[in-house]
Amino acid sequence: MAKTKELSKDTRNKIVDLHQVGKTESAIGKQLGLKKSTVGAIIRKWKTYKTTDNLPRSGAPRKISPRGVKMITRTVSKNPRTTRGDLVNDLQRAGTKVTKPTISNTLRRQGLKSCSARRVPLLKPVHVQARLKFAREHLDDPDEDWENVIWSDETKIELFGKNSTRRVWRTKNAELHPKNTIPTVKHGGGNIMLWGCFSAKGPGRLIRVKERMNGAMYREILSENLLPSARALKMKRGWVFQHDNDPKHTARATKEWLRKKHFKVVEWPSQSPDLNPIENLWRELKVRVAQRQPQNITALEEICMEEWAKIPATVCENPVIANKGYITKY
């Protein structure tokens, strides 16, 4: 039987008002376009309870006792990677037989839901302190300063790769708690490597790195692509360049090259790719590329270039401004 649509509070009150002025149930039904039985039910409810509001419903009793709810909530709080199957087995050993959906519903009522574990850099105490120092130094920077930065990075894109995920039980806004994340290292597998840059005004140049990158190759990439990107993006005078602390970036020869070119460089904390808003663009690019399903390396490279060029300035601007708020978390 199909579920009927519930009458609005205004309609229910109107039924009572018409009844009180002496109209019959049939007349009220015709005037409001309702069945006589529906009108009669509302009037009987009002006569009995002096209200047309929904009354508390008893519903079916909970399958998991309050003690069982505390047990599974305590379990996932200690270990967010506990699976629903593990919790089903725990309750079964305690004498309660439930299904996985029941586990999900119960934990959801406790403010917990199953989410993919966020991947974050593996941080040592020295990295945490460096990130905290960086955040404090830039806490009061105006948005205009962030908009005048050219952000850069390298990434690898797989042809048929699938990112492995782990699910965790967590509360809202707890995605970055260490228990709810998966530490990652800088470089993983992949079929093509890309170097790219962008600013709040839009994407800069994107190139494929076909050989193992060293310091000399990195300086050549900057020489051929950084300044042209700045010109194409119409960066203001005094724009700042950002790159991470990869040894190729921090090599003495690279620092000297940047100094001679009079490029201002952001002092970047180590192990902080998640602070770089270009990660949002890499994610955007990978989603776009995956949707087109390239079948070979040549097609993968071509599609990467095409989709990178299509990324609108609005997509580039949002993570730059949001990045300030993210940095202040530290």
Short mmCIF file of C-alpha atoms in Angstrom, two decimals, residues 4-285:
data_model
loop_
_atom_site.label_atom_id
_atom_site.label_comp_id
_atom_site.label_asym_id
_atom_site.label_seq_id
_atom_site.Cartn_x
_atom_site.Cartn_y
_atom_site.Cartn_z
CA THR A 4 -0.15 8.80 1.82
CA LYS A 5 1.11 12.36 2.01
CA GLU A 6 0.75 13.94 5.42
CA LEU A 7 -1.51 17.00 5.67
CA SER A 8 0.13 20.28 6.53
CA LYS A 9 -0.49 21.86 9.92
CA ASP A 10 -2.36 24.74 8.24
CA THR A 11 -4.75 22.31 6.50
CA ARG A 12 -5.42 20.41 9.71
CA ASN A 13 -6.15 23.64 11.58
CA LYS A 14 -8.45 24.79 8.76
CA ILE A 15 -10.44 21.54 9.08
CA VAL A 16 -10.98 22.23 12.80
CA ASP A 17 -11.95 25.85 12.15
CA LEU A 18 -14.58 24.82 9.56
CA HIS A 19 -15.92 22.13 11.92
CA GLN A 20 -16.30 24.69 14.71
CA VAL A 21 -18.44 26.98 12.52
CA GLY A 22 -20.83 24.11 11.90
CA LYS A 23 -19.78 22.64 8.55
CA THR A 24 -20.20 18.89 8.02
CA GLU A 25 -17.34 16.52 7.27
CA SER A 26 -18.61 16.06 3.71
CA ALA A 27 -18.75 19.82 3.10
CA ILE A 28 -15.27 20.33 4.54
CA GLY A 29 -13.93 17.51 2.37
CA LYS A 30 -15.40 19.02 -0.81
CA GLN A 31 -14.12 22.51 0.03
CA LEU A 32 -10.57 21.36 0.74
CA GLY A 33 -10.45 18.51 -1.78
CA LEU A 34 -10.04 15.83 0.89
CA LYS A 35 -11.71 12.52 1.63
CA LYS A 36 -14.49 12.54 4.23
CA SER A 37 -12.64 9.85 6.21
CA THR A 38 -9.52 12.04 6.39
CA VAL A 39 -11.51 15.02 7.63
CA GLY A 40 -13.27 12.83 10.20
CA ALA A 41 -9.97 11.48 11.53
CA ILE A 42 -8.57 14.98 12.06
CA ILE A 43 -11.75 16.12 13.85
CA ARG A 44 -11.79 13.04 16.13
CA LYS A 45 -8.14 13.58 16.98
CA TRP A 46 -8.82 17.21 17.88
CA LYS A 47 -11.83 16.28 20.05
CA THR A 48 -9.79 13.66 21.92
CA TYR A 49 -6.42 15.38 22.35
CA LYS A 50 -7.29 19.07 21.72
CA THR A 51 -4.48 19.26 19.15
CA THR A 52 -3.87 18.44 15.51
CA ASP A 53 -0.12 17.94 15.99
CA ASN A 54 1.46 14.54 15.43
CA LEU A 55 1.43 12.48 18.59
CA PRO A 56 4.49 10.55 19.81
CA ARG A 57 4.76 7.16 18.13
CA SER A 58 5.92 4.14 20.08
CA GLY A 59 7.46 2.29 17.13
CA ALA A 60 9.26 -1.01 17.31
CA PRO A 61 11.57 -1.56 20.29
CA ARG A 62 15.28 -1.07 19.69
CA LYS A 63 17.09 -4.31 18.85
CA ILE A 64 20.24 -3.12 20.59
CA SER A 65 19.95 -2.41 24.31
CA PRO A 66 21.34 0.85 25.77
CA ARG A 67 24.23 -1.20 27.14
CA GLY A 68 24.91 -2.63 23.68
CA VAL A 69 24.81 0.86 22.16
CA LYS A 70 27.41 2.04 24.67
CA MET A 71 29.58 -0.98 23.89
CA ILE A 72 29.70 -0.49 20.11
CA THR A 73 30.06 3.30 20.45
CA ARG A 74 33.00 2.80 22.80
CA THR A 75 34.52 0.27 20.38
CA VAL A 76 34.45 2.56 17.33
CA SER A 77 35.65 5.51 19.43
CA LYS A 78 38.76 3.54 20.37
CA ASN A 79 39.22 2.09 16.88
CA PRO A 80 37.33 4.00 14.13
CA ARG A 81 38.37 1.38 11.55
CA THR A 82 36.19 -1.27 13.19
CA THR A 83 33.88 -2.77 10.56
CA ARG A 84 30.16 -3.37 10.88
CA GLY A 85 30.87 -7.09 10.63
CA ASP A 86 33.16 -6.86 13.67
CA LEU A 87 30.41 -5.11 15.63
CA VAL A 88 27.80 -7.66 14.56
CA ASN A 89 30.07 -10.43 15.89
CA ASP A 90 30.73 -8.54 19.15
CA LEU A 91 27.01 -8.17 19.80
CA GLN A 92 26.31 -11.76 18.84
CA ARG A 93 28.83 -12.96 21.41
CA ALA A 94 26.98 -10.79 23.94
CA GLY A 95 23.68 -12.47 23.02
CA THR A 96 22.22 -9.89 20.59
CA LYS A 97 21.67 -10.79 16.95
CA VAL A 98 21.48 -7.78 14.59
CA THR A 99 22.19 -6.92 10.96
CA LYS A 100 24.76 -4.51 9.53
CA PRO A 101 22.11 -1.86 8.62
CA THR A 102 21.00 -1.90 12.25
CA ILE A 103 24.59 -1.16 13.29
CA SER A 104 24.73 1.76 10.84
CA ASN A 105 21.42 3.21 12.04
CA THR A 106 22.38 2.87 15.70
CA LEU A 107 25.76 4.58 15.27
CA ARG A 108 24.18 7.30 13.13
CA ARG A 109 21.86 8.14 16.02
CA GLN A 110 24.99 8.55 18.14
CA GLY A 111 26.35 11.11 15.67
CA LEU A 112 28.73 8.68 13.93
CA LYS A 113 28.73 7.78 10.26
CA SER A 114 30.94 5.65 8.04
CA CYS A 115 33.30 7.78 5.92
CA SER A 116 36.35 7.15 3.75
CA ALA A 117 39.51 7.73 5.78
CA ARG A 118 41.23 10.95 4.75
CA ARG A 119 44.79 10.49 3.49
CA VAL A 120 47.26 12.85 5.14
CA PRO A 121 51.07 13.14 5.30
CA LEU A 122 52.89 11.14 7.95
CA LEU A 123 54.00 13.85 10.38
CA LYS A 124 56.79 13.83 12.94
CA PRO A 125 56.80 16.29 15.87
CA VAL A 126 59.25 18.55 14.03
CA HIS A 127 56.85 18.73 11.07
CA VAL A 128 53.94 19.60 13.36
CA GLN A 129 55.91 22.46 14.90
CA ALA A 130 56.95 23.79 11.49
CA ARG A 131 53.36 23.75 10.26
CA LEU A 132 52.19 25.51 13.42
CA LYS A 133 54.86 28.21 12.95
CA PHE A 134 53.84 28.66 9.30
CA ALA A 135 50.16 29.01 10.25
CA ARG A 136 50.87 31.62 12.91
CA GLU A 137 53.04 33.66 10.56
CA HIS A 138 50.32 33.78 7.89
CA LEU A 139 47.25 33.91 10.12
CA ASP A 140 46.49 37.58 9.37
CA ASP A 141 47.52 37.66 5.71
CA PRO A 142 44.83 39.34 3.58
CA ASP A 143 43.15 37.40 0.77
CA GLU A 144 44.98 39.56 -1.78
CA ASP A 145 48.31 38.10 -0.70
CA TRP A 146 47.10 34.54 -1.31
CA GLU A 147 45.71 35.52 -4.70
CA ASN A 148 49.17 36.74 -5.72
CA VAL A 149 50.81 33.34 -5.27
CA ILE A 150 51.63 30.87 -8.04
CA TRP A 151 51.27 27.40 -6.53
CA SER A 152 53.14 24.45 -8.05
CA ASP A 153 53.63 20.74 -7.56
CA GLU A 154 54.19 17.42 -9.29
CA THR A 155 51.73 14.53 -9.37
CA LYS A 156 51.45 11.08 -10.87
CA ILE A 157 48.33 9.90 -12.67
CA GLU A 158 47.63 6.22 -13.20
CA LEU A 159 46.05 4.87 -16.33
CA PHE A 160 43.96 2.13 -14.69
CA GLY A 161 44.80 2.76 -11.06
CA LYS A 162 42.25 2.60 -8.25
CA ASN A 163 42.85 4.45 -5.03
CA SER A 164 42.43 2.11 -2.09
CA THR A 165 40.23 3.45 0.68
CA ARG A 166 39.47 2.55 4.26
CA ARG A 167 36.28 3.53 6.02
CA VAL A 168 36.15 4.90 9.55
CA TRP A 169 33.39 5.78 11.99
CA ARG A 170 33.66 9.45 12.93
CA THR A 171 31.67 12.48 13.99
CA LYS A 172 31.15 15.57 11.88
CA ASN A 173 34.27 17.75 11.37
CA ALA A 174 36.58 15.03 12.75
CA GLU A 175 37.99 13.97 9.36
CA LEU A 176 41.53 15.15 10.21
CA HIS A 177 41.84 13.47 13.60
CA PRO A 178 44.85 11.09 13.42
CA LYS A 179 42.63 8.09 14.20
CA ASN A 180 40.48 8.87 11.16
CA THR A 181 43.24 9.33 8.58
CA ILE A 182 45.60 7.19 6.51
CA PRO A 183 49.23 8.40 6.52
CA THR A 184 50.77 8.56 3.05
CA VAL A 185 54.22 9.09 1.65
CA LYS A 186 55.03 11.62 -1.04
CA HIS A 187 55.43 9.34 -4.06
CA GLY A 188 53.46 6.27 -5.02
CA GLY A 189 52.93 4.39 -8.25
CA GLY A 190 51.67 5.88 -11.47
CA ASN A 191 52.08 5.90 -15.20
CA ILE A 192 52.76 9.53 -16.07
CA MET A 193 54.20 12.32 -13.99
CA LEU A 194 53.03 15.91 -14.39
CA TRP A 195 54.31 19.28 -13.25
CA GLY A 196 51.83 22.11 -13.08
CA CYS A 197 51.15 25.49 -11.55
CA PHE A 198 48.17 27.76 -11.00
CA SER A 199 46.95 30.84 -9.20
CA ALA A 200 43.58 32.13 -8.07
CA LYS A 201 43.19 33.54 -11.59
CA GLY A 202 43.30 30.15 -13.30
CA PRO A 203 45.53 27.22 -14.29
CA GLY A 204 49.06 27.87 -15.46
CA ARG A 205 51.10 25.53 -17.60
CA LEU A 206 50.97 21.75 -17.25
CA ILE A 207 53.71 19.54 -18.68
CA ARG A 208 54.55 15.87 -18.64
CA VAL A 209 57.86 14.87 -17.07
CA LYS A 210 59.03 11.91 -19.14
CA GLU A 211 62.29 11.20 -17.34
CA ARG A 212 63.32 10.97 -13.72
CA MET A 213 63.46 14.56 -12.58
CA ASN A 214 66.68 15.98 -11.14
CA GLY A 215 67.68 19.48 -10.12
CA ALA A 216 68.82 20.51 -13.59
CA MET A 217 65.59 19.28 -15.19
CA TYR A 218 63.52 21.05 -12.55
CA ARG A 219 65.29 24.36 -13.21
CA GLU A 220 64.70 23.89 -16.92
CA ILE A 221 60.99 23.32 -16.28
CA LEU A 222 60.81 26.51 -14.24
CA SER A 223 62.77 28.44 -16.88
CA GLU A 224 60.41 27.38 -19.66
CA ASN A 225 57.09 27.44 -17.82
CA LEU A 226 57.01 29.55 -14.67
CA LEU A 227 57.43 33.05 -16.09
CA PRO A 228 55.19 32.34 -19.13
CA SER A 229 52.52 31.13 -16.69
CA ALA A 230 52.84 34.32 -14.64
CA ARG A 231 52.43 36.42 -17.78
CA ALA A 232 49.45 34.41 -19.02
CA LEU A 233 47.78 34.70 -15.62
CA LYS A 234 48.52 38.45 -15.53
CA MET A 235 50.01 38.24 -12.05
CA LYS A 236 50.55 41.51 -10.19
CA ARG A 237 54.00 42.92 -9.57
CA GLY A 238 55.68 41.17 -6.66
CA TRP A 239 53.93 37.82 -7.16
CA VAL A 240 55.24 34.94 -5.06
CA PHE A 241 56.19 31.41 -6.10
CA GLN A 242 55.39 28.34 -4.00
CA HIS A 243 56.96 24.91 -4.17
CA ASP A 244 57.58 22.30 -1.50
CA ASN A 245 60.81 21.14 0.13
CA ASP A 246 61.70 18.39 -2.31
CA PRO A 247 65.52 18.15 -2.50
CA LYS A 248 65.40 19.28 -6.16
CA HIS A 249 63.57 22.42 -5.07
CA THR A 250 65.83 23.24 -2.14
CA ALA A 251 69.13 22.44 -3.87
CA ARG A 252 71.71 25.22 -3.70
CA ALA A 253 71.75 25.56 -7.49
CA THR A 254 67.96 25.92 -7.61
CA LYS A 255 67.93 28.53 -4.83
CA GLU A 256 70.65 30.46 -6.62
CA TRP A 257 68.74 30.29 -9.92
CA LEU A 258 65.58 31.61 -8.24
CA ARG A 259 67.58 34.40 -6.58
CA LYS A 260 69.13 35.51 -9.87
CA LYS A 261 65.69 35.56 -11.49
CA HIS A 262 64.43 37.70 -8.57
CA PHE A 263 61.62 35.26 -7.78
CA LYS A 264 60.10 35.55 -4.31
CA VAL A 265 59.54 32.11 -2.79
CA VAL A 266 57.22 31.04 0.04
CA GLU A 267 59.08 29.39 2.92
CA TRP A 268 57.19 26.10 2.95
CA PRO A 269 56.95 23.68 5.94
CA SER A 270 58.08 20.12 5.22
CA GLN A 271 55.58 17.27 4.80
CA SER A 272 52.74 19.68 4.02
CA PRO A 273 51.26 18.81 0.62
CA ASP A 274 47.81 19.06 2.18
CA LEU A 275 48.38 22.79 2.79
CA ASN A 276 48.93 23.35 -0.93
CA PRO A 277 45.65 24.22 -2.70
CA ILE A 278 46.96 22.68 -5.91
CA GLU A 279 45.97 19.34 -4.37
CA ASN A 280 42.36 20.38 -5.02
CA LEU A 281 43.17 20.92 -8.68
CA TRP A 282 44.96 17.57 -8.95
CA ARG A 283 41.85 15.93 -7.53
CA GLU A 284 39.67 17.84 -9.99
CA LEU A 285 41.93 16.83 -12.87
#
